[in-house]
Short mmCIF file of C-alpha atoms and ligand atoms in Angstrom, two decimals:
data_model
loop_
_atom_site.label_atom_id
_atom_site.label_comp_id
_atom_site.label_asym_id
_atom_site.label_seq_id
_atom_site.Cartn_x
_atom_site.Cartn_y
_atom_site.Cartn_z
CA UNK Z 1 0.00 0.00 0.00
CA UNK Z 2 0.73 3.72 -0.66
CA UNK Z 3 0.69 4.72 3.03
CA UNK Z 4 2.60 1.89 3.72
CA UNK Z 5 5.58 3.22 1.55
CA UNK Z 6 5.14 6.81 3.06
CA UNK Z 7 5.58 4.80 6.11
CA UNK Z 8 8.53 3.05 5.27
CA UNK Z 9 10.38 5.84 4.24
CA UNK Z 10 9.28 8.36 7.01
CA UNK Z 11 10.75 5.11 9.57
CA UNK Z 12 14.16 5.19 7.20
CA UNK Z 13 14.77 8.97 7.60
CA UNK Z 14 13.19 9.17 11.25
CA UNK Z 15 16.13 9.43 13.04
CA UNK Z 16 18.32 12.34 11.06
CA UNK Z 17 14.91 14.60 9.20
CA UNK Z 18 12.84 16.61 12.24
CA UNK Z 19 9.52 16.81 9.59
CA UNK Z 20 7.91 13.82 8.47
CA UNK Z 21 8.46 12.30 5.27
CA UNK Z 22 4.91 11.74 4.95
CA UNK Z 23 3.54 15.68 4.47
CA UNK Z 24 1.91 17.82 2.11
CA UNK Z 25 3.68 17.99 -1.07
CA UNK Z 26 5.72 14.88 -0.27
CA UNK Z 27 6.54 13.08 -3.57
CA UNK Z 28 7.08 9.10 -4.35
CA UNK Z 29 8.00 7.99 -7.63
CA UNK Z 30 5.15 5.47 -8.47
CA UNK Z 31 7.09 4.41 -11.72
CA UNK Z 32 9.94 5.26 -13.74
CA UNK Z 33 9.26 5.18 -17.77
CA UNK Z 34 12.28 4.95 -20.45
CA UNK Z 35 14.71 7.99 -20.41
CA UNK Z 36 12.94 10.11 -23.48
CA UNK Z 37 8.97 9.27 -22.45
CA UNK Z 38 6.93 11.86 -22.99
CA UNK Z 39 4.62 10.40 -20.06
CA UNK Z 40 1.25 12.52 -21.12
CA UNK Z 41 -1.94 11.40 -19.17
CA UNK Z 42 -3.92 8.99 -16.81
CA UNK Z 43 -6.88 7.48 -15.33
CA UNK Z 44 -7.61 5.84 -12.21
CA UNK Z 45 -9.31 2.37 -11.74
CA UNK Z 46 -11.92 2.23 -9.32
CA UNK Z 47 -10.01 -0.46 -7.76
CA UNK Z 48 -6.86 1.98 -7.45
CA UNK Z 49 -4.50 1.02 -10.44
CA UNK Z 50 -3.56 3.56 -12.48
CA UNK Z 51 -3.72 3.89 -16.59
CA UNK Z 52 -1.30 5.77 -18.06
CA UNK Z 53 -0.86 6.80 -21.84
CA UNK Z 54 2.57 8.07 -23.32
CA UNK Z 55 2.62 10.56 -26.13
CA UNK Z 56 5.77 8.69 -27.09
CA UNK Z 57 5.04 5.11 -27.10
CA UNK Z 58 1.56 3.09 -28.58
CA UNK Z 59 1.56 1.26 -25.07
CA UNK Z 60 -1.17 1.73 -22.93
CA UNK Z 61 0.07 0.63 -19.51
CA UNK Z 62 -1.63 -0.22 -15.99
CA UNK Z 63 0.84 0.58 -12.79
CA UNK Z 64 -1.04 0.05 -9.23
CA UNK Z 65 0.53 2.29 -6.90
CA UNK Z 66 1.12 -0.48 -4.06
CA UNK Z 67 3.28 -2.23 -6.34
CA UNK Z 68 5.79 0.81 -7.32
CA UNK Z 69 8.37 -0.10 -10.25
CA UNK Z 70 5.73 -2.49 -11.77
CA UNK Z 71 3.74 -2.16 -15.34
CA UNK Z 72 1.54 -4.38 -17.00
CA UNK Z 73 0.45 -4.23 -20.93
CA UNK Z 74 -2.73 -3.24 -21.55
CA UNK Z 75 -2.76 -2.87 -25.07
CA UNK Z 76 -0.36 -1.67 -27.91
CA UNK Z 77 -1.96 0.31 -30.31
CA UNK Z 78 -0.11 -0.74 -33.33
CA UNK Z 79 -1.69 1.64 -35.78
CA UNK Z 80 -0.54 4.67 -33.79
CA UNK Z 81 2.50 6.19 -32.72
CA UNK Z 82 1.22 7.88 -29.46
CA UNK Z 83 -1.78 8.07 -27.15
CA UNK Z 84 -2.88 11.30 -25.20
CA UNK Z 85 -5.98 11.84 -23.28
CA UNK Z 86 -8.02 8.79 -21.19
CA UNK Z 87 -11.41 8.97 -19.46
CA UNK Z 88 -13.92 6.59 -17.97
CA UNK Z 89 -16.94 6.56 -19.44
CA UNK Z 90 -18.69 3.71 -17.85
CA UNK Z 91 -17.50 1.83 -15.06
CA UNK Z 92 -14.11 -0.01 -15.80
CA UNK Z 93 -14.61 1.40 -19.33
CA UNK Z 94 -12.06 3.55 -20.73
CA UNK Z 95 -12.01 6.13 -23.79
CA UNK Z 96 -8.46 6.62 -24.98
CA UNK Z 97 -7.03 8.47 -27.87
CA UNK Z 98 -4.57 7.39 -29.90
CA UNK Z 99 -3.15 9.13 -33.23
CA UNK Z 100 0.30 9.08 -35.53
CA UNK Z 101 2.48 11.41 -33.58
CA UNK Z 102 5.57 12.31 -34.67
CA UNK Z 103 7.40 13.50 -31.51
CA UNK Z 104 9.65 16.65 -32.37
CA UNK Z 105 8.65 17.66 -35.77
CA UNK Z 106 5.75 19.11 -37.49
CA UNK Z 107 3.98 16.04 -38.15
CA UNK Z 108 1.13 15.96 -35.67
CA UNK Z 109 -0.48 13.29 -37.18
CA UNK Z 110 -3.77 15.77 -38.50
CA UNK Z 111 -6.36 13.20 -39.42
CA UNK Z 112 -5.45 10.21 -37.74
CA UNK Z 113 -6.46 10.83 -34.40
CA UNK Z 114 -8.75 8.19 -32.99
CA UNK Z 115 -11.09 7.09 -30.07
CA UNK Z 116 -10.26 3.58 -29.00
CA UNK Z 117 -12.71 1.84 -26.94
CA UNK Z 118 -10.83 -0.49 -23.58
CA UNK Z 119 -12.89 -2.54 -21.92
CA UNK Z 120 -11.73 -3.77 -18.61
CA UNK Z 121 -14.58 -5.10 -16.50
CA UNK Z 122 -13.57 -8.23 -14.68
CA UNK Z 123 -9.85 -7.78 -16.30
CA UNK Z 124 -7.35 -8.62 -13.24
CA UNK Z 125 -3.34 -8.50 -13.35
CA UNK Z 126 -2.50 -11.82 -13.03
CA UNK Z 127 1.78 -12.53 -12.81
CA UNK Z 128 2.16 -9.66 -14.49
CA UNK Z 129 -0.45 -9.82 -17.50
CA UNK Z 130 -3.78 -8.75 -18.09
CA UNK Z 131 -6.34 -12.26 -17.20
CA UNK Z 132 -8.70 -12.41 -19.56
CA UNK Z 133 -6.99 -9.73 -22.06
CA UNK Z 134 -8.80 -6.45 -22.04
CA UNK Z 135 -11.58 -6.22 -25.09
CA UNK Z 136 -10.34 -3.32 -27.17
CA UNK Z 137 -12.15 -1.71 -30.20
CA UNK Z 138 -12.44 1.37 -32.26
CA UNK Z 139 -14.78 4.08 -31.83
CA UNK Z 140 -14.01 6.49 -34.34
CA UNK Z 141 -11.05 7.82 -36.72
CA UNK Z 142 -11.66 11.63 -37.02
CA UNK Z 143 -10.71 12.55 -40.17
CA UNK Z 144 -11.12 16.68 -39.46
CA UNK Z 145 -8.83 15.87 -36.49
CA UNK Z 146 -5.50 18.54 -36.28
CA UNK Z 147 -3.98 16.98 -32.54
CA UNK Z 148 -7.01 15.63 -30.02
CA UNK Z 149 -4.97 15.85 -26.34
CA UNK Z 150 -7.10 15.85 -23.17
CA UNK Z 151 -10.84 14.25 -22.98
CA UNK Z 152 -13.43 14.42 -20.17
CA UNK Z 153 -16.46 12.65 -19.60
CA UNK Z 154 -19.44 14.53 -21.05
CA UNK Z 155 -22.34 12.61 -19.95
CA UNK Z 156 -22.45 9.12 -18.07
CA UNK Z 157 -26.37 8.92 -19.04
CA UNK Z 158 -25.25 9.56 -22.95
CA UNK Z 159 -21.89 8.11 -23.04
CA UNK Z 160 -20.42 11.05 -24.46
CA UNK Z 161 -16.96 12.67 -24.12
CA UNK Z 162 -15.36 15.99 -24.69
CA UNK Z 163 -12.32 15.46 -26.65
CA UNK Z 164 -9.62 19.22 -26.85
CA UNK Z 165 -8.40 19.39 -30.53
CA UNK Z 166 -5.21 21.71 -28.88
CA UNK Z 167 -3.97 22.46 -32.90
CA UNK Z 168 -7.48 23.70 -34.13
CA UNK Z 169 -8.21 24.91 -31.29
CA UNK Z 170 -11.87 23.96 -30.62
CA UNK Z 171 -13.78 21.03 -28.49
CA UNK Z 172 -16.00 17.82 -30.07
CA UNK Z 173 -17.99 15.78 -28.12
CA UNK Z 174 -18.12 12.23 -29.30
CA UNK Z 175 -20.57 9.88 -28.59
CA UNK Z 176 -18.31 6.45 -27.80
CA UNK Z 177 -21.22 4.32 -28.50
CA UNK Z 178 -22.05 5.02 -31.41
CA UNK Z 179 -18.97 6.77 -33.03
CA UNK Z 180 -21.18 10.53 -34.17
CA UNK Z 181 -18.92 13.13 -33.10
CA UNK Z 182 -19.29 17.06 -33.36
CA UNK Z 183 -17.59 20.60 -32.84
CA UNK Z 184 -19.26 21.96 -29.59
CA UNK Z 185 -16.90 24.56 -28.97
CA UNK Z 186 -15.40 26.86 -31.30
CA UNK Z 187 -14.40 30.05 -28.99
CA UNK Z 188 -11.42 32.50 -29.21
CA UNK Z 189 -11.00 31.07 -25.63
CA UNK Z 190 -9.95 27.54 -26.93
CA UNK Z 191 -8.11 28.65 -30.23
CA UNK Z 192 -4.54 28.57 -30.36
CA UNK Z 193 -4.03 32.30 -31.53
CA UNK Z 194 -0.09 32.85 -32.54
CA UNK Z 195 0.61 29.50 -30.86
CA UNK Z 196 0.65 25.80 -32.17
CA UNK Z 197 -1.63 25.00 -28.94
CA UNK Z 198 -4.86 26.06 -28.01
CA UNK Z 199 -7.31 24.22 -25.31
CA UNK Z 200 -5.12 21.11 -23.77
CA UNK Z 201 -6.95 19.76 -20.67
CA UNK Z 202 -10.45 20.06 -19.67
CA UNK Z 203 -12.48 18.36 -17.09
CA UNK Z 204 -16.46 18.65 -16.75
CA UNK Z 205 -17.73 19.40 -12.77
CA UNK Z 206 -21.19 19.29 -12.76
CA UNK Z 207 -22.24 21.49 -15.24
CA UNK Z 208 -19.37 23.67 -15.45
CA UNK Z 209 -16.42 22.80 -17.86
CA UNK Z 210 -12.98 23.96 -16.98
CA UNK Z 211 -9.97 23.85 -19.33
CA UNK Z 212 -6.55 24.95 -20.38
CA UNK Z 213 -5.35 26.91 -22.97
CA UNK Z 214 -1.12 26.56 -23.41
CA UNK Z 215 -0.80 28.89 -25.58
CA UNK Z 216 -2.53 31.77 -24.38
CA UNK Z 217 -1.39 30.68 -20.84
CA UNK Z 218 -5.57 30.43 -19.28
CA UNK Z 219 -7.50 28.66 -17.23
CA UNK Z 220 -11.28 28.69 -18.66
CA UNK Z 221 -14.61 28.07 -17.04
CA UNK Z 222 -17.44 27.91 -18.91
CA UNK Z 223 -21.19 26.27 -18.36
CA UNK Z 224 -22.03 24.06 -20.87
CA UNK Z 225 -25.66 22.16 -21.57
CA UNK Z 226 -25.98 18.47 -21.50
CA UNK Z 227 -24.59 18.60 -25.31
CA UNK Z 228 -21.92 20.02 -24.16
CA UNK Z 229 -22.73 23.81 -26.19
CA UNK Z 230 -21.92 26.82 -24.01
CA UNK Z 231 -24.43 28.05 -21.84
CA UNK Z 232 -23.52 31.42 -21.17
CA UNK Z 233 -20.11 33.33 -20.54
CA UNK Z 234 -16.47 32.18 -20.80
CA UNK Z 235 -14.36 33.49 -17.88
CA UNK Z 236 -10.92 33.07 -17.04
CA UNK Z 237 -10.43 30.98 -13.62
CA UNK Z 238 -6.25 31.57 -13.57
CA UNK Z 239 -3.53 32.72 -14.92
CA UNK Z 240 -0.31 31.47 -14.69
CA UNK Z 241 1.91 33.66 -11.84
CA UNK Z 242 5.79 32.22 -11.95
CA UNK Z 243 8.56 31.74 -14.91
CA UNK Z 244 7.56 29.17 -17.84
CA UNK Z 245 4.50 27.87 -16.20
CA UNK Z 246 2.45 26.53 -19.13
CA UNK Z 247 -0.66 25.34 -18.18
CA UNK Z 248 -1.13 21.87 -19.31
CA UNK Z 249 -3.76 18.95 -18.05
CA UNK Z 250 -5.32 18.81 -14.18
CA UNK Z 251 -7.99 18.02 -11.77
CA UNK Z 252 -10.40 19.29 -9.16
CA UNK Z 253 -10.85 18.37 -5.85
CA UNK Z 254 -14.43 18.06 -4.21
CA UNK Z 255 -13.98 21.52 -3.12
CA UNK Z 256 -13.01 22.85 -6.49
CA UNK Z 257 -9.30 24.02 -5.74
CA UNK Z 258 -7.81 23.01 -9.11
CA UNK Z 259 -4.60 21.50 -9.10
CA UNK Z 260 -2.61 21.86 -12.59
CA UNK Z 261 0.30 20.33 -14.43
CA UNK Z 262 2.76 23.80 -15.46
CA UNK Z 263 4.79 21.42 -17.88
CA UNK Z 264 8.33 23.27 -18.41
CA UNK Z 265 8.15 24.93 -14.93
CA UNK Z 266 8.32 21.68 -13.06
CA UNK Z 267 5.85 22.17 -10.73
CA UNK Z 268 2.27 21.48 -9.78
CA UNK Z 269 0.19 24.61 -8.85
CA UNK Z 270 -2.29 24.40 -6.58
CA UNK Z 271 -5.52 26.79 -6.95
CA UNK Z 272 -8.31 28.53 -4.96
CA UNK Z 273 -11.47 28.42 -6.60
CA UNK Z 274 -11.48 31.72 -7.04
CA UNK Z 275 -8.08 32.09 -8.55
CA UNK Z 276 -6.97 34.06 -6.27
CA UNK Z 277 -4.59 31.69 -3.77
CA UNK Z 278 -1.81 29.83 -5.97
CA UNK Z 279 0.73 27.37 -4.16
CA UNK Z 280 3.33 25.19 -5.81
CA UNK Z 281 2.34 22.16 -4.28
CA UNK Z 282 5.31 20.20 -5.18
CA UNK Z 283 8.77 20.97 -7.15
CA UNK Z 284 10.30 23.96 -8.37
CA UNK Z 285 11.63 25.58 -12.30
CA UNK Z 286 15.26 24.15 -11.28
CA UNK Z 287 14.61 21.15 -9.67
CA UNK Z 288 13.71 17.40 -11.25
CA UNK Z 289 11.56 16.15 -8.71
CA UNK Z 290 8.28 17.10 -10.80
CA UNK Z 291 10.45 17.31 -13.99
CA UNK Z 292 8.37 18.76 -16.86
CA UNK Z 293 4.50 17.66 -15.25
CA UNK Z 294 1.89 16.97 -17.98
CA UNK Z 295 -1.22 15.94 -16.30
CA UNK Z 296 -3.20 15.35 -12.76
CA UNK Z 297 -5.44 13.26 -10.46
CA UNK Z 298 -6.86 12.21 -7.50
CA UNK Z 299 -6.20 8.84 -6.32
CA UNK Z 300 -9.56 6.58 -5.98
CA UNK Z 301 -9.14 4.38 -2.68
CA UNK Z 302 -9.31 4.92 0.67
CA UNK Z 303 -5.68 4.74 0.78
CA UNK Z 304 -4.63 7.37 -1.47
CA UNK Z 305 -7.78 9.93 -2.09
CA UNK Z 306 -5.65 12.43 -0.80
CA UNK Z 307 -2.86 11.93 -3.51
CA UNK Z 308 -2.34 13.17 -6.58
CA UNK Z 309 -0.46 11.15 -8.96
CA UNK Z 310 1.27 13.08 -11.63
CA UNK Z 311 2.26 12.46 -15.22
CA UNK Z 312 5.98 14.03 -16.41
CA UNK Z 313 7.77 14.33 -19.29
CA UNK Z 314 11.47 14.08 -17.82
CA UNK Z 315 12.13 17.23 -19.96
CA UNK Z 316 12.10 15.60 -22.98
CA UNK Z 317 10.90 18.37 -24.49
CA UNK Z 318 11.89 21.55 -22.08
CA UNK Z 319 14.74 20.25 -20.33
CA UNK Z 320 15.44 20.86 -16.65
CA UNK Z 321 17.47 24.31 -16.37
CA UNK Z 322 17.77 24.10 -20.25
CA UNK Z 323 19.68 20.66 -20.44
CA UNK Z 324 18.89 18.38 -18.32
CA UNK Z 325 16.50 15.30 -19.17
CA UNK Z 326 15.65 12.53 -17.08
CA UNK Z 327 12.64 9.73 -17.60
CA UNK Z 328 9.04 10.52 -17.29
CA UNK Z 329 7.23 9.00 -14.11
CA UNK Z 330 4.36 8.13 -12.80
CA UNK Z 331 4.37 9.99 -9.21
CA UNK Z 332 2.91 9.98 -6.11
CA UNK Z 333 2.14 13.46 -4.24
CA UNK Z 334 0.73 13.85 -0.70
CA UNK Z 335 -1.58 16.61 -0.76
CA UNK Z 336 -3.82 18.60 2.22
CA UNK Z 337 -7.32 17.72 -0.12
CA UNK Z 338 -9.94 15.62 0.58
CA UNK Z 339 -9.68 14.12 -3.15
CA UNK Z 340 -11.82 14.07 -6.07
CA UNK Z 341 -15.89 13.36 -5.42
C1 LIG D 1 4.23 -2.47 -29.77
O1 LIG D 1 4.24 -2.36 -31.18
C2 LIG D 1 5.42 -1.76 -31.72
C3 LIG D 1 5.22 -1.58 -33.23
O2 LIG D 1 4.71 -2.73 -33.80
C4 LIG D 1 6.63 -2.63 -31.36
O3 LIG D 1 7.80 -2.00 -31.83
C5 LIG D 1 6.69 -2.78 -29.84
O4 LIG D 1 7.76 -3.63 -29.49
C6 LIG D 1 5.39 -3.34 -29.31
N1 LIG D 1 5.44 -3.37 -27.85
C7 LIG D 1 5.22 -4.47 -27.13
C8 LIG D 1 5.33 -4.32 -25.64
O5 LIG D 1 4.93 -5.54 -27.62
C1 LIG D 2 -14.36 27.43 -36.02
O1 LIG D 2 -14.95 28.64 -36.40
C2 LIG D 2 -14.26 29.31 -37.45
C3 LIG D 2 -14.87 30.70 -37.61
O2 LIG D 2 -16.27 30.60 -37.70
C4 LIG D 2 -14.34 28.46 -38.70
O3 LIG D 2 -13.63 29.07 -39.75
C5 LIG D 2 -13.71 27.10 -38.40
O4 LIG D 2 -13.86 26.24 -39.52
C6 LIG D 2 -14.36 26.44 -37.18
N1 LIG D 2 -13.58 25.26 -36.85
C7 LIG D 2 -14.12 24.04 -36.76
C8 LIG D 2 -13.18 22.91 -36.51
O5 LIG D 2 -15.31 23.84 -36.81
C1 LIG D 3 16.65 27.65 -13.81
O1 LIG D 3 15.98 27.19 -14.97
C2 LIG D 3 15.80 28.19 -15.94
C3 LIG D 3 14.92 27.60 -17.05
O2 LIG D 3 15.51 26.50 -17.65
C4 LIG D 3 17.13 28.67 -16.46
O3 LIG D 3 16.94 29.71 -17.41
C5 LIG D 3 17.95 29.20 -15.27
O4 LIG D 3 19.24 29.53 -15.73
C6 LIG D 3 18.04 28.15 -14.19
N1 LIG D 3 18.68 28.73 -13.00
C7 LIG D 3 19.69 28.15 -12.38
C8 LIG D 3 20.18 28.86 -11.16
O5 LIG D 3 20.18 27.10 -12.76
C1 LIG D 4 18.67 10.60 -20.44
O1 LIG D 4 18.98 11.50 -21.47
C2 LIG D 4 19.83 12.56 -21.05
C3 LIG D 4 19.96 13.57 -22.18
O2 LIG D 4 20.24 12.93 -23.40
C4 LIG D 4 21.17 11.98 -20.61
O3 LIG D 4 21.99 13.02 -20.14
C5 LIG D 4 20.92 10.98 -19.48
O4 LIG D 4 22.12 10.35 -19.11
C6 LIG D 4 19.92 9.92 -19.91
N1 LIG D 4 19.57 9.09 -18.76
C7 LIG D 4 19.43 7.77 -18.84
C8 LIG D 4 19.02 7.08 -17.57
O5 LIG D 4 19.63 7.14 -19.86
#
């Protein structure tokens, strides 16, 4: 168990470190990807292990967080070069996208992006493989797609999901059971504007949808209708306060503090819902303990609903202090919150 490694290591340093190990902001590598892994998203089981998609790789992995150090297959998406955003859509049913991306050059694989369909009800880790193998399909190829990053659940009752196109700039919602997928957001808000990247993450709370935009360096709340269409004003939640911080993917806690991924300023930021407190809840711009973050979330057992676990890119593509890169992880951060509802 989590705790029980917070444990461990606050027993191991006991004698010589006055604070304990085990406090806010306290960081455990959960696991440790290839040097060069662009580690970009996640989901959480509700039986605790973790998914995790790299924009790098076609592997979609499963890591459970008492176990650090180990991975299990879930599937390799052999028609793709990389996999982004990851949401849950029913329960132990998983959305993930998947397109031909060409790390480090222009090709962003515009028109191959795709929703995959992972089913994983009943599907246990058995000596380290997946028992029975995890039912994987295709939902849809979107041929209009420029670069589709983070996705949210829309509507549980619909099974829809709100997918970011971060090139174009605007939001679809696609239906994953039946594949019909539209532009429900199309907003200066989202768009790129002199930037490659417009909205990046973006997470549904009721019905209020928050997201990112990297390249004009926002957080964004707007509420939406069940389709997923604005329902009155955009508004800007936060801005970004300290050097490089790009906002890239996040989550809320149940009392809406939002807690977000600043990519190349190695950090995760910690927000009042009214934008007006920001903490760096863990790391700092010169430091490679959150080394290039990419995305955020809550932790789904009683064990760990107060941790975040934390996607990073190593600096594989911002190096630390301009040339340092080390692997992207998986990690483990103790936080003050009482989790995700
Ligand atoms: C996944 O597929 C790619 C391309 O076919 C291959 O290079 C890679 O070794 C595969 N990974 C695993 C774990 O089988
Ligand atoms: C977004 O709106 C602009 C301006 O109306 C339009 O030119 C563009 O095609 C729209 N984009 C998409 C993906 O629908
Ligand atoms: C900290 O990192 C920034 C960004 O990479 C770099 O410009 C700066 O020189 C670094 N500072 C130190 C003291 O290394
Ligand atoms: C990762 O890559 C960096 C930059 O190329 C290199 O300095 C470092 O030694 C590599 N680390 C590992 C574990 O391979």
């Amino acid at each position: 168990m989590l705790s029980t490694l917070f444990t461990a290591c606050a027993a191991l340093l006991g004698a010589a470190a006055a604070a304990p190990a085990y406090h806010d902001g306290h960081i455990q590598t959960v696991f440790e990807f290839p040097n060069n892994s662009f580690v970009e998203n996640l989901a959480v089981r509700s039986n605790g292990e973790i998914l995790v998609t790299v924009l790098t790789s076609r592997e979609l992995v499963l890591v459970d967080p008492r176990r650090p150090g180990h991975s299990v297959l879930v599937h390799n998406f052999t028609e793709a070069r990389g996999l982004t955003g990851i949401a849950e859509y029913e329960p132990d049913v998983f959305a993930v996208i998947a397109g031909d991306y060409h790390f480090k050059t222009t090709n962003w694989g515009a028109g191959t992006w795709t929703l995959w369909n992972v089913d994983l009800r009943g599907v246990k880790v058995h000596d380290g493989s997946l028992v029975p193998p995890p039912k994987v399909s295709k939902i849809k190829q979107v041929p209009e797609s420029q670069l589709f990053d983070g996705m949210s659940l829309l509507s549980k009752k619909d099974k829809t999901l709100l997918i970011a196109d971060t090139k174009a700039g605007v939001i679809y919602r696609v239906n994953a059971k039946t594949g019909d997928y539209q532009v429900v957001i199309n907003s200066t808000y989202a768009s790129p504007l002199q930037t490659p990247h417009g909205v990046n993450g973006l997470h549904v709370r009721g019905d209020t949808l928050y997201f990112t935009n990297s390249g004009q360096f926002t957080m964004v709340k707007v509420p939406i209708h069940e389709d997923g269409t604005p329902a009155g004003p955009f508004t800007i939640a936060a801005r970004p306060q300290r050097p490089l911080e790009v906002y890239d993917d996040f989550t809320l806690d149940c009392d809406g503090n939002m807690f977000i991924a600043t990519g190349a300023a190695n950090t995760i930021v910690e927000i009042s819902p009214d934008g007006k407190r920001q903490d760096v809840l863990a790391g700092s711009l010169n430091s490679t303990d959150v080394a290039e973050s990419t995305a955020a979330t809550f932790g789904r057992g009683p064990f760990d609903k107060d941790v975040l676990y934390v996607t990073t890119a190593g600096g594989s593509a911002v190096p630390v202090n301009g040339d340092i890169i080390i692997p992207g992880k998986l990690l483990a951060i103790k936080t003050n919150s009482k989790g995700s509802c």
